[in-house]
Coordinates of C-alpha atoms and ligand atoms in Angstrom, one line a residue:
M12 CA -20.4 -2.0 14.7
Y13 CA -18.0 -3.8 12.1
T14 CA -20.4 -3.1 9.6
P15 CA -18.1 -0.8 6.8
K16 CA -19.7 3.0 6.2
P17 CA -18.3 5.2 3.4
E18 CA -16.3 7.2 6.1
H19 CA -14.4 4.1 6.9
K20 CA -12.7 4.9 3.1
F21 CA -12.5 1.2 2.7
T22 CA -11.5 0.7 -1.2
F23 CA -10.6 -1.8 -3.7
G24 CA -9.4 -2.9 -6.7
L25 CA -11.5 -3.8 -10.2
W26 CA -8.7 -6.4 -10.4
T27 CA -9.4 -7.6 -6.6
V28 CA -13.0 -8.8 -6.2
G29 CA -12.7 -9.1 -10.1
N30 CA -10.1 -11.9 -9.6
V31 CA -10.9 -14.9 -11.5
G32 CA -8.5 -17.0 -10.2
R33 CA -5.6 -17.7 -12.7
D34 CA -2.4 -18.9 -12.0
P35 CA 0.3 -19.7 -13.1
F36 CA -0.2 -23.4 -12.9
G37 CA -4.2 -23.3 -13.5
A38 CA -7.1 -21.6 -15.9
P39 CA -9.5 -18.9 -14.2
V40 CA -12.2 -20.5 -11.8
R41 CA -14.7 -17.9 -11.5
E42 CA -16.6 -16.0 -14.3
G43 CA -15.4 -12.4 -14.9
L44 CA -17.3 -9.9 -13.9
S45 CA -17.9 -6.4 -15.8
P46 CA -16.7 -3.5 -14.3
V47 CA -20.5 -1.9 -13.6
Q48 CA -21.1 -5.7 -11.9
L49 CA -18.1 -5.1 -9.5
V50 CA -19.2 -1.4 -8.8
H51 CA -22.9 -3.0 -7.6
L52 CA -20.6 -5.8 -6.1
L53 CA -19.1 -3.8 -4.0
A54 CA -21.4 -1.8 -3.0
E55 CA -23.5 -4.6 -1.6
V56 CA -20.8 -5.1 0.9
G57 CA -19.9 -1.7 2.2
A58 CA -16.6 -0.4 0.3
Y59 CA -16.6 3.3 -0.2
G60 CA -14.2 3.4 -3.5
V61 CA -13.3 1.4 -6.4
N62 CA -9.2 1.8 -8.3
F63 CA -8.5 0.4 -11.4
H64 CA -5.6 0.1 -14.4
D65 CA -6.5 1.5 -17.5
N66 CA -7.1 -1.8 -18.7
D67 CA -9.6 -3.0 -16.2
L68 CA -11.6 -0.5 -17.6
V69 CA -11.1 0.3 -21.3
P70 CA -9.4 -2.9 -23.1
I71 CA -5.7 -1.7 -24.2
D72 CA -6.8 -1.9 -28.0
A73 CA -10.5 -0.1 -27.4
T74 CA -11.4 2.4 -30.1
P75 CA -11.9 5.7 -28.5
A76 CA -15.8 5.2 -29.3
E77 CA -15.8 1.9 -27.6
R78 CA -13.9 3.7 -24.8
D79 CA -16.2 6.6 -24.2
K80 CA -19.3 3.9 -24.1
I81 CA -17.4 2.1 -21.3
V82 CA -16.7 5.2 -19.0
A83 CA -20.2 6.5 -19.4
E84 CA -21.6 2.8 -18.4
F85 CA -19.1 3.2 -15.4
K86 CA -19.6 6.9 -14.5
K87 CA -23.5 5.2 -14.2
A88 CA -22.9 2.9 -11.7
L89 CA -20.8 4.9 -9.8
D90 CA -23.9 7.4 -9.8
D91 CA -26.2 4.5 -8.9
T92 CA -24.5 3.4 -6.3
G93 CA -22.6 6.2 -4.5
I94 CA -18.9 4.6 -4.7
V95 CA -16.2 6.6 -5.6
V96 CA -12.5 6.5 -7.8
P97 CA -9.7 7.5 -5.7
M98 CA -6.8 5.8 -7.5
A99 CA -6.3 4.6 -10.5
T100 CA -3.3 3.5 -12.2
T101 CA -1.6 2.4 -15.6
N102 CA -0.9 -1.2 -17.0
L103 CA 2.5 -1.7 -17.2
F104 CA 2.9 -5.3 -16.8
Y105 CA 0.6 -7.4 -18.8
D106 CA 1.3 -7.0 -22.4
P107 CA 4.1 -8.5 -24.1
V108 CA 5.7 -4.5 -24.9
F109 CA 6.3 -4.9 -21.0
R110 CA 7.8 -7.9 -20.9
D111 CA 11.5 -6.0 -20.2
G112 CA 9.9 -3.0 -18.1
A113 CA 7.9 0.0 -19.5
F114 CA 9.7 2.8 -17.9
T115 CA 13.3 0.8 -17.6
S116 CA 12.9 -0.7 -20.4
N117 CA 16.3 -1.2 -22.7
D118 CA 13.6 0.0 -25.6
P119 CA 13.3 3.8 -26.1
K120 CA 10.1 3.1 -28.0
V121 CA 8.9 1.3 -24.7
R122 CA 10.0 3.7 -22.6
A123 CA 8.0 6.5 -24.8
Y124 CA 4.8 3.6 -25.4
A125 CA 4.4 3.7 -21.1
L126 CA 4.9 7.3 -21.2
Q127 CA 2.1 7.4 -23.9
K128 CA 0.0 4.9 -22.2
T129 CA 0.3 6.4 -18.2
M130 CA -0.2 10.2 -20.0
R131 CA -4.3 8.3 -21.4
A132 CA -4.6 6.2 -17.8
M133 CA -4.0 9.6 -16.2
D134 CA -6.8 11.4 -18.5
L135 CA -8.9 8.5 -17.5
G136 CA -8.4 8.7 -14.0
A137 CA -8.6 12.1 -14.0
E138 CA -12.3 11.7 -15.7
L139 CA -13.1 9.8 -12.9
G140 CA -12.4 11.6 -9.5
A141 CA -9.0 10.0 -9.0
K142 CA -6.8 12.1 -7.2
V143 CA -4.1 10.0 -6.0
Y144 CA -1.7 7.9 -9.2
V145 CA -0.5 4.5 -8.4
F146 CA 2.9 3.8 -9.9
W147 CA 3.4 0.1 -9.4
G148 CA 7.0 -1.0 -11.5
G149 CA 6.0 -4.8 -11.6
R150 CA 7.8 -5.4 -14.6
E151 CA 10.7 -2.4 -14.2
G152 CA 13.7 -4.7 -13.2
V153 CA 15.4 -8.6 -14.3
E154 CA 15.9 -12.2 -14.5
S155 CA 20.0 -11.3 -15.1
D156 CA 22.0 -8.3 -14.3
A157 CA 24.0 -8.6 -18.2
T158 CA 21.0 -7.4 -19.3
K159 CA 20.5 -3.9 -17.6
N160 CA 22.7 -1.3 -15.6
P161 CA 20.7 -0.1 -12.4
V162 CA 22.0 3.1 -13.0
D163 CA 21.1 3.4 -16.4
A164 CA 17.3 2.3 -15.2
I165 CA 17.4 4.5 -11.9
K166 CA 18.0 7.8 -14.3
R167 CA 14.6 6.7 -16.7
M168 CA 13.0 5.9 -13.7
R169 CA 13.6 9.8 -12.7
E170 CA 13.2 10.7 -16.2
A171 CA 9.6 9.2 -16.3
L172 CA 8.5 10.5 -13.5
N173 CA 9.3 14.2 -13.7
F174 CA 7.6 14.2 -17.0
L175 CA 4.6 13.2 -15.4
C176 CA 5.2 15.5 -12.5
E177 CA 5.2 18.2 -15.2
Y178 CA 2.2 16.3 -17.0
N179 CA 0.0 16.5 -14.1
L180 CA 0.4 19.9 -13.5
A181 CA 0.3 20.9 -17.2
Q182 CA -3.3 19.2 -17.1
G183 CA -4.0 20.9 -13.4
Y184 CA -5.2 17.1 -12.5
G185 CA -3.7 17.8 -8.9
Y186 CA -2.3 14.1 -8.8
K187 CA -0.8 13.0 -5.9
F188 CA 1.7 9.9 -7.0
A189 CA 2.3 7.2 -5.0
L190 CA 5.2 5.0 -5.8
E191 CA 4.1 1.1 -4.8
A192 CA 7.7 -1.1 -4.2
K193 CA 8.0 -4.5 -4.6
P194 CA 10.8 -7.1 -4.5
N195 CA 10.5 -9.8 -6.8
E196 CA 7.6 -11.5 -9.0
P197 CA 6.6 -10.7 -11.7
R198 CA 10.8 -10.4 -12.4
S199 CA 13.4 -12.3 -10.9
D200 CA 14.4 -8.6 -9.6
I201 CA 12.3 -5.7 -8.9
Y202 CA 14.1 -2.1 -9.0
F203 CA 13.4 0.0 -5.8
P204 CA 12.8 -3.3 -3.7
T205 CA 11.5 -1.8 -0.7
T206 CA 9.1 1.6 1.0
G207 CA 12.7 2.8 2.2
A208 CA 14.2 2.5 -1.2
M209 CA 11.5 4.7 -2.8
L210 CA 11.6 7.3 -0.2
G211 CA 15.5 7.9 -1.1
F212 CA 14.7 7.9 -4.5
I213 CA 11.8 10.4 -3.9
A214 CA 14.0 13.2 -2.5
T215 CA 16.1 12.8 -5.8
L216 CA 13.2 13.6 -8.4
D217 CA 11.8 17.4 -9.6
H218 CA 8.7 17.3 -7.7
P219 CA 9.4 15.4 -4.8
E220 CA 6.3 17.4 -2.8
M221 CA 4.2 15.2 -5.2
V222 CA 5.2 12.0 -4.9
G223 CA 5.1 9.3 -2.0
V224 CA 5.0 5.9 -1.3
N225 CA 2.2 3.0 -1.5
P226 CA 3.2 0.7 0.6
E227 CA 2.0 -2.9 0.6
V228 CA 1.7 -5.3 3.3
A229 CA 2.8 -8.4 1.5
H230 CA 5.5 -6.5 -0.8
E231 CA 7.6 -6.1 3.1
H232 CA 6.6 -9.2 3.9
M233 CA 8.0 -11.1 1.0
A234 CA 11.1 -9.5 2.0
G235 CA 10.4 -10.4 5.5
L236 CA 10.6 -6.8 6.9
N237 CA 8.5 -5.4 9.2
F238 CA 5.7 -3.7 7.3
M239 CA 5.3 -1.5 10.2
H240 CA 7.9 0.0 10.4
A241 CA 8.3 0.6 6.5
V242 CA 4.6 2.4 6.7
A243 CA 5.6 4.5 10.2
Q244 CA 8.8 6.0 8.4
A245 CA 6.5 7.4 5.0
W246 CA 4.2 8.7 7.9
E247 CA 6.7 10.5 9.4
A248 CA 8.3 11.9 6.3
G249 CA 4.6 13.0 5.3
K250 CA 5.0 10.2 1.9
L251 CA 1.9 7.7 3.4
F252 CA -0.3 8.7 0.5
H253 CA -2.2 5.3 -0.3
I254 CA -1.7 1.4 1.3
D255 CA -1.8 -1.4 0.1
L256 CA -3.5 -4.0 2.5
N257 CA -3.4 -7.4 2.2
D258 CA -2.2 -10.4 4.0
Q259 CA 0.8 -13.3 3.2
K260 CA 2.8 -15.7 4.5
F261 CA 6.7 -14.6 5.4
N262 CA 9.2 -14.5 2.2
R263 CA 6.7 -17.0 0.1
Y264 CA 5.6 -15.4 -3.5
D265 CA 3.2 -12.7 -3.1
Q266 CA 0.1 -14.8 -2.1
D267 CA -2.5 -11.5 -1.8
F268 CA -4.3 -12.5 1.4
R269 CA -7.6 -11.4 3.0
F270 CA -6.3 -8.7 4.9
G271 CA -5.9 -9.8 8.7
A272 CA -5.5 -13.6 7.3
E273 CA -1.7 -14.6 8.8
N274 CA -0.7 -12.1 10.5
I275 CA -2.7 -10.6 13.3
K276 CA -0.5 -9.4 15.6
A277 CA 1.6 -7.6 12.6
A278 CA -2.7 -6.6 11.4
F279 CA -3.3 -5.0 14.8
F280 CA 0.2 -2.6 15.0
L281 CA -0.5 -1.3 11.9
V282 CA -4.3 -1.0 11.8
K283 CA -3.3 0.8 15.2
F284 CA -0.4 3.1 13.6
L285 CA -2.7 4.2 11.0
E286 CA -5.4 5.0 13.6
D287 CA -3.5 6.9 16.0
V288 CA -2.0 9.2 13.7
G289 CA -4.8 9.9 11.8
Y290 CA -3.8 8.7 8.5
D291 CA -7.2 9.6 6.7
G292 CA -6.5 8.0 3.4
S293 CA -7.9 5.4 1.4
R294 CA -7.6 1.9 3.1
H295 CA -7.1 0.1 -0.4
F296 CA -7.6 -3.7 0.3
D297 CA -5.2 -4.8 -3.0
A298 CA -5.8 -8.8 -2.5
H299 CA -8.0 -11.5 -3.5
A300 CA -10.3 -14.6 -2.9
Y301 CA -8.8 -18.0 -2.3
R302 CA -8.7 -19.7 -5.8
T303 CA -11.9 -22.3 -4.0
S304 CA -14.3 -19.2 -3.9
D305 CA -17.3 -18.8 -5.9
I306 CA -18.8 -15.2 -5.9
E307 CA -20.4 -15.8 -2.9
D308 CA -17.1 -16.4 -1.1
V309 CA -15.5 -13.4 -2.8
K310 CA -17.9 -11.3 -1.0
A311 CA -17.4 -12.6 2.1
F312 CA -13.1 -12.0 1.5
A313 CA -14.1 -8.6 0.7
L314 CA -16.3 -8.2 4.2
G315 CA -13.8 -10.3 6.0
C316 CA -11.0 -7.6 4.6
M317 CA -13.3 -4.9 6.3
R318 CA -14.4 -6.4 9.3
T319 CA -10.9 -7.6 10.4
Y320 CA -9.5 -4.1 9.8
L321 CA -12.2 -2.6 11.4
I322 CA -12.5 -4.9 14.9
L323 CA -8.5 -4.5 15.3
K324 CA -9.6 -0.7 15.0
E325 CA -12.1 -1.4 18.4
K326 CA -8.7 -3.2 19.6
A327 CA -6.2 -0.5 19.4
R328 CA -8.9 1.4 21.1
Q329 CA -9.3 -0.8 23.9
F330 CA -5.6 -0.7 23.8
N331 CA -5.1 3.0 24.4
E332 CA -7.9 2.4 27.3
D333 CA -6.4 -0.1 28.9
E334 CA -5.5 1.0 32.3
E335 CA -2.5 -2.0 33.1
I336 CA -1.3 -1.4 29.5
Q337 CA -1.3 2.6 30.1
A338 CA 0.4 2.4 33.3
L339 CA 3.3 -0.2 31.5
L340 CA 4.1 1.8 28.9
A341 CA 4.2 5.2 31.3
E342 CA 6.4 2.9 33.3
I343 CA 8.5 2.0 30.5
N344 CA 8.9 5.5 29.4
A345 CA 9.2 7.4 32.5
D346 CA 11.4 10.7 32.6
D347 CA 12.4 11.9 35.7
G348 CA 14.1 15.3 33.7
S349 CA 17.6 14.0 34.9
M350 CA 18.8 14.2 31.7
D351 CA 17.2 17.6 30.2
A352 CA 20.2 19.3 30.7
F353 CA 22.2 16.8 28.0
T354 CA 19.2 16.9 25.1
G355 CA 17.7 18.6 22.4
P356 CA 20.3 20.6 20.0
Y357 CA 24.0 20.6 20.6
T358 CA 25.6 23.1 22.2
A359 CA 29.5 23.0 23.1
D360 CA 28.8 23.3 27.0
K361 CA 26.4 20.5 26.9
A362 CA 28.8 18.1 25.4
A363 CA 31.3 19.1 27.9
A364 CA 29.0 18.6 30.2
L365 CA 27.3 15.5 28.8
K366 CA 31.2 13.8 28.5
A367 CA 31.8 14.6 31.9
Y368 CA 28.7 13.1 33.9
T369 CA 28.8 9.8 35.9
F370 CA 26.6 7.2 34.9
D371 CA 25.6 4.4 37.1
R372 CA 25.7 2.0 33.9
T373 CA 24.9 -1.5 36.1
A374 CA 21.9 0.0 37.5
M375 CA 21.2 1.1 34.4
G376 CA 21.6 -2.5 32.6
K377 CA 19.6 -3.9 35.6
R378 CA 16.7 -1.8 35.0
G379 CA 13.7 -4.2 34.8
L380 CA 11.5 -4.0 31.8
P381 CA 8.0 -5.9 31.7
Y382 CA 8.3 -6.1 28.0
E383 CA 6.8 -10.2 28.6
K384 CA 3.5 -8.8 30.7
L385 CA 2.8 -5.7 28.2
D386 CA 3.4 -8.4 25.6
Q387 CA 1.0 -11.0 27.0
L388 CA -1.7 -8.2 27.6
V389 CA -1.6 -8.0 23.7
V390 CA -1.7 -11.2 23.2
E391 CA -4.8 -11.7 25.7
L392 CA -6.6 -8.3 23.7
L393 CA -6.3 -9.9 20.4
L394 CA -7.5 -13.5 22.0
G395 CA -10.5 -11.7 23.5
V396 CA -10.0 -13.1 26.8
R397 CA -9.5 -9.0 28.1
Ligands
GCO7 C1 1.0 -6.6 -7.3 C2 0.5 -5.2 -6.9 C3 -0.6 -4.8 -7.7 C4 -0.2 -3.5 -7.7 C5 -1.5 -2.8 -8.7 C6 -1.6 -1.2 -8.5 O1 1.4 -7.7 -6.2 O2 0.2 -7.1 -8.3 O3 0.6 -5.1 -5.7 O4 -1.4 -5.0 -7.5 O5 -0.5 -2.8 -6.6 O6 -0.9 -2.9 -10.0 O7 -0.3 -0.7 -9.1
MN8 MN1 1.0 -7.2 -4.0
MN9 MN1 -0.2 -3.5 -4.9

């Protein structure tokens, strides 16, 4: 019942199951697997797809011949396993050239190089079938506000995205762009720190219809925010093009834990939201195994992400069919129609009638709201005693 299948659209980045456990305090603890080996590992655990940064697949200094050989071997692994590539992205953060950002760098040469690298990475993604293109501006930020004008940074980012939208159209790639916000790390502050900030920015682009968001659990939790609310806003705006699932203690450094490892209740409401609204994009796990894991435990990590999602999906189904829960929701949302005359679009008559109406404010303020009861039912459902 909780076995991942292709129709669940579970995907992993090459950099997730391929993470070797390097951190700022320690060296790698696991052997690096090749992209081909990683595709086979993902097939073994039951994933649907694999995503990559250009340089996860093709080293930054590969020759054209080396690139073609790597791509051919990777394609064969995809064909052999049935694993697909739904999303691709550009590494604009690892190389020293990007130490002060890519599209927002103060150096016009770096900005132009970032555009060139992204166009080439879009070519690579398109060649492998990707339809979503993610932009995570990991180094698009500052340590000191003395160094960069944030308005210049916003304008530079807009210019880059407008350029790349036109490239997408000119090549006929049909990509949807998904912007991923993060508040900090690796920079002290990163521009467009939340999904909400990205949504505001998208409306200012030349092709807003082509651009949406890729919200990540950990990134909103680092900022102490309710992730599901950010996802809901994106969804309601028609902008939920992709999603990065993982977990994280609130307000900490970027932990990238297994999905559901920390905040089960938040993960439950997230899965319930995605399933209830019928989100049909990838469920991408942008997480990695603990540094203590060996490769067998990395597989347990990947399987754990997917199983937890499926278990929570089943819990959401139970929530929707639970008579007691549904009766409470009906009670909470009851509407006797007595306000219909005042609601909906404005008219002068409506406004006048509403201004003249007498409300029983005291009675309204005393109405019972069984929210404790309802939430406890959710907790008991999640704890498996319901
Ligand atoms: C992070 C980010 C990245 C991006 C990835 C794809 O915190 O490092 O989440 O993992 O999602 O670069 O753009
Ligand atoms: Mn992240
Ligand atoms: Mn991410």
